[in-house]
Coordinates of C-alpha atoms in Angstrom, one line a residue:
Chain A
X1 CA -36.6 9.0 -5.9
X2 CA -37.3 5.6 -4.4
X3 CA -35.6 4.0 -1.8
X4 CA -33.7 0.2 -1.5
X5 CA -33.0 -2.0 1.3
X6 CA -29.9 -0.5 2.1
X7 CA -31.6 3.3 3.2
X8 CA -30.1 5.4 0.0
X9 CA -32.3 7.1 -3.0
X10 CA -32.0 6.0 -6.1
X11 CA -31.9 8.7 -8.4
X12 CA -34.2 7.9 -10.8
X13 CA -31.3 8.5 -13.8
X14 CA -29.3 5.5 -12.4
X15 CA -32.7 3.3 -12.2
X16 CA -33.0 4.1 -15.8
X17 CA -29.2 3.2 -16.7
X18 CA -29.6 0.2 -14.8
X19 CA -32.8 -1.0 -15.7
X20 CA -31.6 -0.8 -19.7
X21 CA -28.5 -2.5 -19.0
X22 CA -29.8 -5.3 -17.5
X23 CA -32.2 -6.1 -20.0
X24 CA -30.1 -5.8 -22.6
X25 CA -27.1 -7.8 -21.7
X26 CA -29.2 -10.6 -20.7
X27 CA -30.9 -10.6 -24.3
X28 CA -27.6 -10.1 -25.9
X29 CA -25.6 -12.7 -23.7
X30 CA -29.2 -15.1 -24.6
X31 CA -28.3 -14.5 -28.4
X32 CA -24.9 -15.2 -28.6
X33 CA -24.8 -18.0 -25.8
X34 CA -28.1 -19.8 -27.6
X35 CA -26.5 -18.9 -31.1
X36 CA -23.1 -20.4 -29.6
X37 CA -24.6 -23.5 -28.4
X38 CA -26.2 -24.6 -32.0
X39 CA -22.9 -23.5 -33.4
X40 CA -21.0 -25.9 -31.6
X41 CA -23.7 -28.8 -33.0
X42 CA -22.3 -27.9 -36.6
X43 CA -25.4 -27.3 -37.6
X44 CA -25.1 -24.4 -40.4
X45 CA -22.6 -22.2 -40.1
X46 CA -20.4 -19.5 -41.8
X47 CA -17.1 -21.1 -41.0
X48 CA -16.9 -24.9 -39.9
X49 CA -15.5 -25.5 -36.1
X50 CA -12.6 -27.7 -37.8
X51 CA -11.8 -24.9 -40.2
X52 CA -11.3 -22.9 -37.2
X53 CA -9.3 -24.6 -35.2
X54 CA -7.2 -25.0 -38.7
X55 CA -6.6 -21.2 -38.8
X56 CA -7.0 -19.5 -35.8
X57 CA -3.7 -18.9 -35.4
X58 CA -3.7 -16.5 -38.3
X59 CA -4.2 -12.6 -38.2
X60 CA -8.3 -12.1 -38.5
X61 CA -8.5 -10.4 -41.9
X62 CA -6.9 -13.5 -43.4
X63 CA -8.9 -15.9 -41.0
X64 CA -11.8 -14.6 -42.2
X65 CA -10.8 -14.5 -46.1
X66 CA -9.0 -18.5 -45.9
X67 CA -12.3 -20.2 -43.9
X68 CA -15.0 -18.1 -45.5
X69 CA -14.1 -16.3 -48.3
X70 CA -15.1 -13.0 -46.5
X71 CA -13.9 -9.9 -46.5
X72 CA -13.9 -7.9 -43.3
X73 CA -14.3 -4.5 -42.5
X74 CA -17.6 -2.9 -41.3
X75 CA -20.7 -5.4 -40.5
X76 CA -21.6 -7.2 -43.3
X77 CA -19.1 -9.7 -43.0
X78 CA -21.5 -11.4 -40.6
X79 CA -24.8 -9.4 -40.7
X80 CA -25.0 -10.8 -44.0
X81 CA -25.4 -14.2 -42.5
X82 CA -28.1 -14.5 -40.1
X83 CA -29.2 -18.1 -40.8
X84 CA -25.3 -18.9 -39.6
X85 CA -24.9 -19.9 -36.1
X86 CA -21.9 -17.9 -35.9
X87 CA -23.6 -15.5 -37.5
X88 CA -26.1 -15.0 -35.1
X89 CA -23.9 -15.2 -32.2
X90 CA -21.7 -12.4 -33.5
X91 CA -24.7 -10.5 -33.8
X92 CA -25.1 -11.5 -29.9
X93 CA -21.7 -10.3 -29.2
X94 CA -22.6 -6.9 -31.0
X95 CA -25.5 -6.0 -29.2
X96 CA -23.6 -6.8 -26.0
X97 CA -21.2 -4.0 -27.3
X98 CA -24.1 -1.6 -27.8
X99 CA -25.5 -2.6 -24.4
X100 CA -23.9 0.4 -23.0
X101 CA -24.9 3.4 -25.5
X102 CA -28.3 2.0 -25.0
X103 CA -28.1 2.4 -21.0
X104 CA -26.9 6.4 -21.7
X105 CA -29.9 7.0 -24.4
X106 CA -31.6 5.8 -20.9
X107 CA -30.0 7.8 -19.0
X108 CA -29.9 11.1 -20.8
X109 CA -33.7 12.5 -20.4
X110 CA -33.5 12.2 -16.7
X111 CA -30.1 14.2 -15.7
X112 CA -29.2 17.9 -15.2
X113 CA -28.1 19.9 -18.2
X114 CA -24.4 19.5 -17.2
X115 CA -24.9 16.1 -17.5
X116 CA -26.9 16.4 -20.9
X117 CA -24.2 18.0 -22.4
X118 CA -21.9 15.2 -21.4
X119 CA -24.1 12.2 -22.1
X120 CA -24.4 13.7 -26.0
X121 CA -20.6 14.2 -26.1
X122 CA -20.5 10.2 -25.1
X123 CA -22.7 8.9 -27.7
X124 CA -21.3 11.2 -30.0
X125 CA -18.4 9.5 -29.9
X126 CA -19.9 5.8 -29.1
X127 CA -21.5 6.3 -32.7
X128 CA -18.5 7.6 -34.2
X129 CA -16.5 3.9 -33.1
X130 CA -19.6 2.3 -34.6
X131 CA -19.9 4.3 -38.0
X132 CA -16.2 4.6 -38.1
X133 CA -15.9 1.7 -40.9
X134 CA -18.4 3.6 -43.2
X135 CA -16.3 7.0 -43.4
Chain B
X1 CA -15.0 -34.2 -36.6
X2 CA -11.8 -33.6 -35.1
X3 CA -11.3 -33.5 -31.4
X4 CA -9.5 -30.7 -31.6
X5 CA -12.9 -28.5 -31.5
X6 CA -14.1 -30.0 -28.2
X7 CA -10.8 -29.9 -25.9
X8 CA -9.7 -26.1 -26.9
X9 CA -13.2 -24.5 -26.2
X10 CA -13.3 -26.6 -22.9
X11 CA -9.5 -26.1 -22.4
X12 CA -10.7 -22.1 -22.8
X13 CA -13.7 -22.9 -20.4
X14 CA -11.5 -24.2 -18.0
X15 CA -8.9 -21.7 -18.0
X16 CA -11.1 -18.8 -17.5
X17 CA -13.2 -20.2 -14.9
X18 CA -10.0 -20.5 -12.7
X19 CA -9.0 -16.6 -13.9
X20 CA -12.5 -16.2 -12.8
X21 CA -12.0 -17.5 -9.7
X22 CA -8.8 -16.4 -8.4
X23 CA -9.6 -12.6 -9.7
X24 CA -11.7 -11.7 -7.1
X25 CA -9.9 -13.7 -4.3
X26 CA -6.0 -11.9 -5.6
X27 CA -7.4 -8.4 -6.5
X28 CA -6.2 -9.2 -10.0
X29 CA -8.8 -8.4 -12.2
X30 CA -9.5 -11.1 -14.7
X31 CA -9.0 -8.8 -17.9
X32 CA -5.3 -8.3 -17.0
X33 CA -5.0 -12.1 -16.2
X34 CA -6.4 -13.5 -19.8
X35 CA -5.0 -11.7 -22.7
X36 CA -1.6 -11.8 -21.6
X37 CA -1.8 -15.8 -20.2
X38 CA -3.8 -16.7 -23.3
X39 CA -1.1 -14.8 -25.5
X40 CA 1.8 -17.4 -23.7
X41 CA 0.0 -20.4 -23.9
X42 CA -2.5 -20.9 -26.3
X43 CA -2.0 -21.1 -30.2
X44 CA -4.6 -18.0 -31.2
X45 CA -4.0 -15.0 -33.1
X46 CA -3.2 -11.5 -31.1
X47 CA -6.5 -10.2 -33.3
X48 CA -8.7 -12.7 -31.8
X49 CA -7.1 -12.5 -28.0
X50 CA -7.5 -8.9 -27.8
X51 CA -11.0 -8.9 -29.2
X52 CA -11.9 -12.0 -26.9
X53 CA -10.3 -10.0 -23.7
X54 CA -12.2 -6.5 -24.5
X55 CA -15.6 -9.1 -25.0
X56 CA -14.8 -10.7 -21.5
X57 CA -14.5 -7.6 -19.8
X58 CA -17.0 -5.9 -21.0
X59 CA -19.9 -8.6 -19.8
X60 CA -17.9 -9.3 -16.0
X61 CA -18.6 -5.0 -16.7
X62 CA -22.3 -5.4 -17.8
X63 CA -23.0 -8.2 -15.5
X64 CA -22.4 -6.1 -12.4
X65 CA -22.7 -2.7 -13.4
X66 CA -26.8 -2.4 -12.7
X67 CA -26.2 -3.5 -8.8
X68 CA -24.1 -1.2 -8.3
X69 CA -25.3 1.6 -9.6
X70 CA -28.5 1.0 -7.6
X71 CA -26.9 0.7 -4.6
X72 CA -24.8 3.8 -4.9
X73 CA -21.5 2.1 -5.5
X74 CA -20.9 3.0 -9.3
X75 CA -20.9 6.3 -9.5
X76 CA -22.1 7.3 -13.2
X77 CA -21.6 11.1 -12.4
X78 CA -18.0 10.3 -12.1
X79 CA -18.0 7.9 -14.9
X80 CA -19.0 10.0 -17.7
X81 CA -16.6 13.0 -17.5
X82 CA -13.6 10.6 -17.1
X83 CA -15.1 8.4 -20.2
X84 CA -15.4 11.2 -22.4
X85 CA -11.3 11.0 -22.8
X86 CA -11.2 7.3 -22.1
X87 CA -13.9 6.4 -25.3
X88 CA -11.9 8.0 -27.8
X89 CA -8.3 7.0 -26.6
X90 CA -10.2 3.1 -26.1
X91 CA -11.3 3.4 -30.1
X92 CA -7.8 4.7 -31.5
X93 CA -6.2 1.8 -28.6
X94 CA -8.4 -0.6 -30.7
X95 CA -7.2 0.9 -34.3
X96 CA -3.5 1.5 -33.4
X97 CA -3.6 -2.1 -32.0
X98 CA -4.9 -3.9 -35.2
X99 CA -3.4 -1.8 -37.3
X100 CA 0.6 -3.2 -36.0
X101 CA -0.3 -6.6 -35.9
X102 CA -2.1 -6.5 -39.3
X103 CA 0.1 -4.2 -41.3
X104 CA 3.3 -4.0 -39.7
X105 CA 5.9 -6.9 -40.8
X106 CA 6.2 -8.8 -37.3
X107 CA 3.8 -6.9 -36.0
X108 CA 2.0 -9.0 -33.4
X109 CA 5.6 -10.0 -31.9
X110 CA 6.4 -5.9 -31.1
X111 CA 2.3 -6.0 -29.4
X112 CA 4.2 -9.7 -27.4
X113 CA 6.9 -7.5 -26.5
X114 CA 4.4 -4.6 -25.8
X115 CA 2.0 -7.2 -23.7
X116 CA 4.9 -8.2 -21.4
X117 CA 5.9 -4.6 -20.6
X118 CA 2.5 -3.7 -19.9
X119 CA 2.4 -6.8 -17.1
X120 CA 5.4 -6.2 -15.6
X121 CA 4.2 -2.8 -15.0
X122 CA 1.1 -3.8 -13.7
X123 CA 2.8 -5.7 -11.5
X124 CA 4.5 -3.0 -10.0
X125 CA 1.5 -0.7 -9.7
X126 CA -0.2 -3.9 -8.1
X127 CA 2.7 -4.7 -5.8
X128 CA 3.5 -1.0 -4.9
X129 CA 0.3 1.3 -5.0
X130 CA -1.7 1.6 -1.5
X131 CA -5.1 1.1 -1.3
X132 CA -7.1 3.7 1.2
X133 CA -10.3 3.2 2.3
X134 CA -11.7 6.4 3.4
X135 CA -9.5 8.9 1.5
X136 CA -9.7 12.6 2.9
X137 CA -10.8 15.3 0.4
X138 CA -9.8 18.6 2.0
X139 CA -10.1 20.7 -1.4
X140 CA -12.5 20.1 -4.2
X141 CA -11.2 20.9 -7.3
X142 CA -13.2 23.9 -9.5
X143 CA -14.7 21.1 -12.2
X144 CA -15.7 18.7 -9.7
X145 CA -17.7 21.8 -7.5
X146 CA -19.0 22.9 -11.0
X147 CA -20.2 18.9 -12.0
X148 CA -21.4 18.8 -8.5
X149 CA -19.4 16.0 -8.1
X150 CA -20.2 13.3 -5.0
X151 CA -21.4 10.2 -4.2
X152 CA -23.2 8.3 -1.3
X153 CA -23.9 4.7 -0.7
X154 CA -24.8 2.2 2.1
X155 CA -22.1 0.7 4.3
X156 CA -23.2 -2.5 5.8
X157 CA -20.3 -3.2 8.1
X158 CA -20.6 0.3 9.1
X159 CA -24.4 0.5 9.5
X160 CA -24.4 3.7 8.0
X161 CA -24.3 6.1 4.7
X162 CA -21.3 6.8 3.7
X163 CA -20.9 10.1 1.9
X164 CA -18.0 11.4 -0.4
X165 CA -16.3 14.1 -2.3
X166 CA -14.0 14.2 -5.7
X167 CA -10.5 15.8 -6.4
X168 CA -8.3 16.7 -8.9
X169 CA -10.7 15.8 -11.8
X170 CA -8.5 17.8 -14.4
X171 CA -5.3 15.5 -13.0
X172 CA -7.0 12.8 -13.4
X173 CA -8.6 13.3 -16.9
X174 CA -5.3 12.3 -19.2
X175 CA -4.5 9.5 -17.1
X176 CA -8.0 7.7 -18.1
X177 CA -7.1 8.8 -21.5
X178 CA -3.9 6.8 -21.4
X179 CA -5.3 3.9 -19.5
X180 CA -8.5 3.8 -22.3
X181 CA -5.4 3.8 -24.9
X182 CA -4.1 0.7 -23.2
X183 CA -7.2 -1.3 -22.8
X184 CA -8.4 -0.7 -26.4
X185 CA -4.9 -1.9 -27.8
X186 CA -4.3 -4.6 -25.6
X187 CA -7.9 -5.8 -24.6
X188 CA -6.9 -5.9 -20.8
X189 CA -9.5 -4.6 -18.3
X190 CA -8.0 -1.6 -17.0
X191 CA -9.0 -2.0 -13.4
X192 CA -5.2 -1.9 -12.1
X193 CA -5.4 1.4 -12.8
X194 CA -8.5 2.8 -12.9
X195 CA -9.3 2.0 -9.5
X196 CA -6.0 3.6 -8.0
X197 CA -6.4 6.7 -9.9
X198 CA -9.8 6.8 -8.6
X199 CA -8.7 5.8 -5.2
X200 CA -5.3 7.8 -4.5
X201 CA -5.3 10.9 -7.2
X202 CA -9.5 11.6 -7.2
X203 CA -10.4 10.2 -3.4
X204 CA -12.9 8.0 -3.7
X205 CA -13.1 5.6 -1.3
X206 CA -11.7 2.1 -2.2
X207 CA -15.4 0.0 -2.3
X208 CA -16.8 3.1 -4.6
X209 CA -13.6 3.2 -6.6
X210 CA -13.9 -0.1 -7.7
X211 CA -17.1 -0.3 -8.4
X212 CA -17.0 3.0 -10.7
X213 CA -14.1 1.7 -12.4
X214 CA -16.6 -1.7 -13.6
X215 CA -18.7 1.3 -15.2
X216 CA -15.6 3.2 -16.6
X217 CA -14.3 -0.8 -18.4
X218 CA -18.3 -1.4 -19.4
X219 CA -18.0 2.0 -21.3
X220 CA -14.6 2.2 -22.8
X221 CA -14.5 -1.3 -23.7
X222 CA -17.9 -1.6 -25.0
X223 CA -16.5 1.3 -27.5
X224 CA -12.8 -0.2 -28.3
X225 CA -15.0 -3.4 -29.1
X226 CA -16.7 -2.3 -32.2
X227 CA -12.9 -1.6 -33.8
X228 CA -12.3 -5.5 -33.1
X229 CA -15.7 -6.4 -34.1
X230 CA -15.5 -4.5 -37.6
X231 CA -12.1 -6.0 -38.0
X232 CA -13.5 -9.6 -37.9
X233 CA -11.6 -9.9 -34.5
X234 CA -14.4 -11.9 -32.4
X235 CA -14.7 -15.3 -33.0
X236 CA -17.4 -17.5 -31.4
X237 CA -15.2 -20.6 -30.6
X238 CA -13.0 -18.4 -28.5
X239 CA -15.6 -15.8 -27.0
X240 CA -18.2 -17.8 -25.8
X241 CA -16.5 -20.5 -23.8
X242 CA -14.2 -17.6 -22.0
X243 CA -17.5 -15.7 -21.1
X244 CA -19.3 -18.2 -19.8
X245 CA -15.5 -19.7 -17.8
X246 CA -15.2 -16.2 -16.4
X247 CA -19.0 -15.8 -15.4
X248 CA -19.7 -18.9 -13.7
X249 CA -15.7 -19.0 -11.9
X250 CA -16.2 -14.7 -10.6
X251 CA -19.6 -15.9 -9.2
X252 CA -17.5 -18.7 -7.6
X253 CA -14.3 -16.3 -6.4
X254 CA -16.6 -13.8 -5.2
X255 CA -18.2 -16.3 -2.7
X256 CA -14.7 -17.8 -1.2
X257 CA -13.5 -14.4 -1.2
X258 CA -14.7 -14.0 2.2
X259 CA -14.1 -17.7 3.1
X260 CA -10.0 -18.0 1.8
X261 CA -6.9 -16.2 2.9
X262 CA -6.9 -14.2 0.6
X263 CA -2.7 -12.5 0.6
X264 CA -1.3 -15.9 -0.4
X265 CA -3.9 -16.3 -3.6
X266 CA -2.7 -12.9 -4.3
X267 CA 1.3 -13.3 -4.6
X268 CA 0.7 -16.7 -6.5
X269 CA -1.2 -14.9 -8.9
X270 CA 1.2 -11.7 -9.5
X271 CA 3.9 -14.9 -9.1
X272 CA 1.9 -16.5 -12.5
X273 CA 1.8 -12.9 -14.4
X274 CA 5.8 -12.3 -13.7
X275 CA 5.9 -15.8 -15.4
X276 CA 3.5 -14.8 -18.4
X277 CA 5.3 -11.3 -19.0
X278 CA 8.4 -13.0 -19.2
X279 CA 7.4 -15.6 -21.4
X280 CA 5.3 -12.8 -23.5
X281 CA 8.8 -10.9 -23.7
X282 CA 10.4 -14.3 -24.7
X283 CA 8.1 -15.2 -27.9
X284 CA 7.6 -11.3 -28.9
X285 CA 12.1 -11.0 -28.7
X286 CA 12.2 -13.9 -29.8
X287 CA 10.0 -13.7 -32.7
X288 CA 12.1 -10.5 -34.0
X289 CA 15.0 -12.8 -33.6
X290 CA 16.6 -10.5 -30.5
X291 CA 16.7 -13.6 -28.2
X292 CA 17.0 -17.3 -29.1
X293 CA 12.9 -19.2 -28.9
X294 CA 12.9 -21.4 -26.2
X295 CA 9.2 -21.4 -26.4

């Protein structure tokens, strides 16, 4: 275990957990912040910012179908744009979202068997609100 | 291009900078604060608020988590029993939620009238529920002895480790589930009650409590997210300036926290959400046509 400033061990599980958050919230928020940024330039996107603001008052599905001509439900509504600004920031915003199952998958080869048992019953479900749309 | 695009993203910035801001000074979290202000006085869809509120929460969540867990103060043994309710109540929240304001005929004015409920209730918990520092655990309950369930971090003010034990784990078990419900159909952050229940029912100590209940949101809403996100309910105009408002203006209240009185913030804050349930009520009643729109 190592030790901090503040005279408590750090099991090395939580270092792990930590460590993978970190990392990957600071890519995604890079991603979808950078993304964001060139997004609001109006350079290339999947819906225009005027469109937007025209219909953003409307329920998403029909958003989605008025600005774009896109159908949502599962991924592909915006993974099949990555040269789109918005595209890409979406994509930020989803990795954000997996930031988490990431940190257990850390996590799970250094706790206790209790704990194993637990960690696979969380990212059983994490994947199951993920793959949801396909089933 | 119209102006329009420039003044709501900044008007959003804004907005959630202050939420920011005041959250940490009122002991309102900013998750209850924005979907239900943002419902009241801006012109988005329900879809995109809800997805927008689970985003926020989840990075304030993400942000913070790390620290604490290194120092002790997020406790992830007690976070992932209580989680394994709260994800799958969190994902149906997130499908129950979309599925009335998308199917059901008036649907997003029942999930106004819904959202105003909710705050007035949180309201009361926040208004009502004690806050104990050091709870004493007399009795450990069987699970908690079997998970081996405790926590220890470093007290600065106290120059010394402080060490604690869990209760009533199987109590507290379908209350996360219902809370997980509520934060994946609304998109609040469900601090208001995680962080009592961890507090008064489990026993954690108040600094821990909260600090477990930013991994608890990271999880669960991380979860409910990918409903919203499948649904097409994130959009970057709305999501990006509200992160970055509520990152830069939590940095901010977190700072004056120790600097500001910090009661008076707090009752003009619960003052603001009495005035957002009621005008949530108003536009969800009236929108059914129950009440005249004044609004």
């Amino acid at each position: 275990m190592s030790m901090n400033d503040e005279q408590i061990e750090v099991e090395p599980a939580n270092a792990a957990f930590a460590k993978a958050m970190k990392i990957g919230t600071l890519v995604g928020l890079a991603i979808m912040i950078g993304a964001g940024i060139v997004y609001f330039t109006g350079i290339h996107d999947m819906v225009n910012v005027d469109a937007a603001v025209e219909h953003w008052d409307e329920e998403a599905p029909e958003f989605w179908e008025d600005t774009a001509d896109n159908n949502v439900g599962g991924y592909s509504w915006f993974a099949t744009h990555p040269t789109t600004a918005d595209g890409v920031a979406i994509m930020g915003i989803a990795l954000i979202a997996l930031v988490p199952l990431l940190s257990l998958l850390a996590w799970l080869p250094k706790v206790n068997r209790k704990y194993k048992f637990i960690t696979v019953i969380l990212l059983v479900e994490f994947m199951f609100g993920i793959l949801r749309p396909f089933f | 291009m119209e102006i329009d695009f420039v003044v709501w993203p900044l008007s959003l910035f804004v907005f959630t900078l202050v939420i920011g801001i005041v959250a940490p000074l009122s002991g309102v979290g900013g998750g209850v604060l924005f979907v239900p202000l943002t419902a009241a006085f801006f012109p988005f869809s329900l879809d995109f608020i809800r997805g927008t509120g689970l985003i926020m929460a989840l990075t304030s969540g993400l942000s913070s988590v790390p620290q604490l867990a290194m120092k002790g103060l997020a406790s992830l043994k007690i976070m992932a029993p209580l989680v394994v309710v709260s994800i799958g109540t969190s994902i149906l929240g997130g499908m129950l939620g979309l599925w009335i304001t998308d199917t059901v005929p008036a649907g997003e004015y029942y999930i106004e009238v819904a959202l105003g409920l909710i705050l007035l209730v949180v309201f009361g918990v926040l208004m009502l529920s004690k806050r104990v520092e050091f709870p004493e655990v007399r009795k450990v309950d069987p699970v908690s002895r079997f998970l081996g369930l405790n926590g220890a971090w470093y007290e600065p003010s106290l120059e010394k480790v402080v060490e604690y034990k869990v209760k009533n784990m199987l109590i507290a078990l379908p209350f996360f589930g219902l809370v997980g419900l509520l934060a994946g159909m609304f998109g609040m952050g469900a601090g208001w009650a995680n962080v009592p229940a961890l507090n008064l029912i489990m026993g954690v100590p108040l600094k821990a409590a909260t600090s477990t209940s930013m991994a608890i949101i990271s999880v669960n809403d991380a979860a409910a997210s990918w409903t919203y996100i499948s649904a097409g309910a994130v959009l970057p105009m709305i999501v990006i300036p509200c992160v970055i408002g509520i990152t830069i203006g939590s940095r901010i209240g977190t700072r004056l926290a120790t600097r500001v009185k910090t009661r008076y913030v707090k009752y003009v804050v619960m003052a603001v959400m009495l005035i957002a349930a009621i005008l949530d009520l108003e536009k969800g009643l009236g929108g059914l046509g129950l009440v005249p729109r004044f609004f």
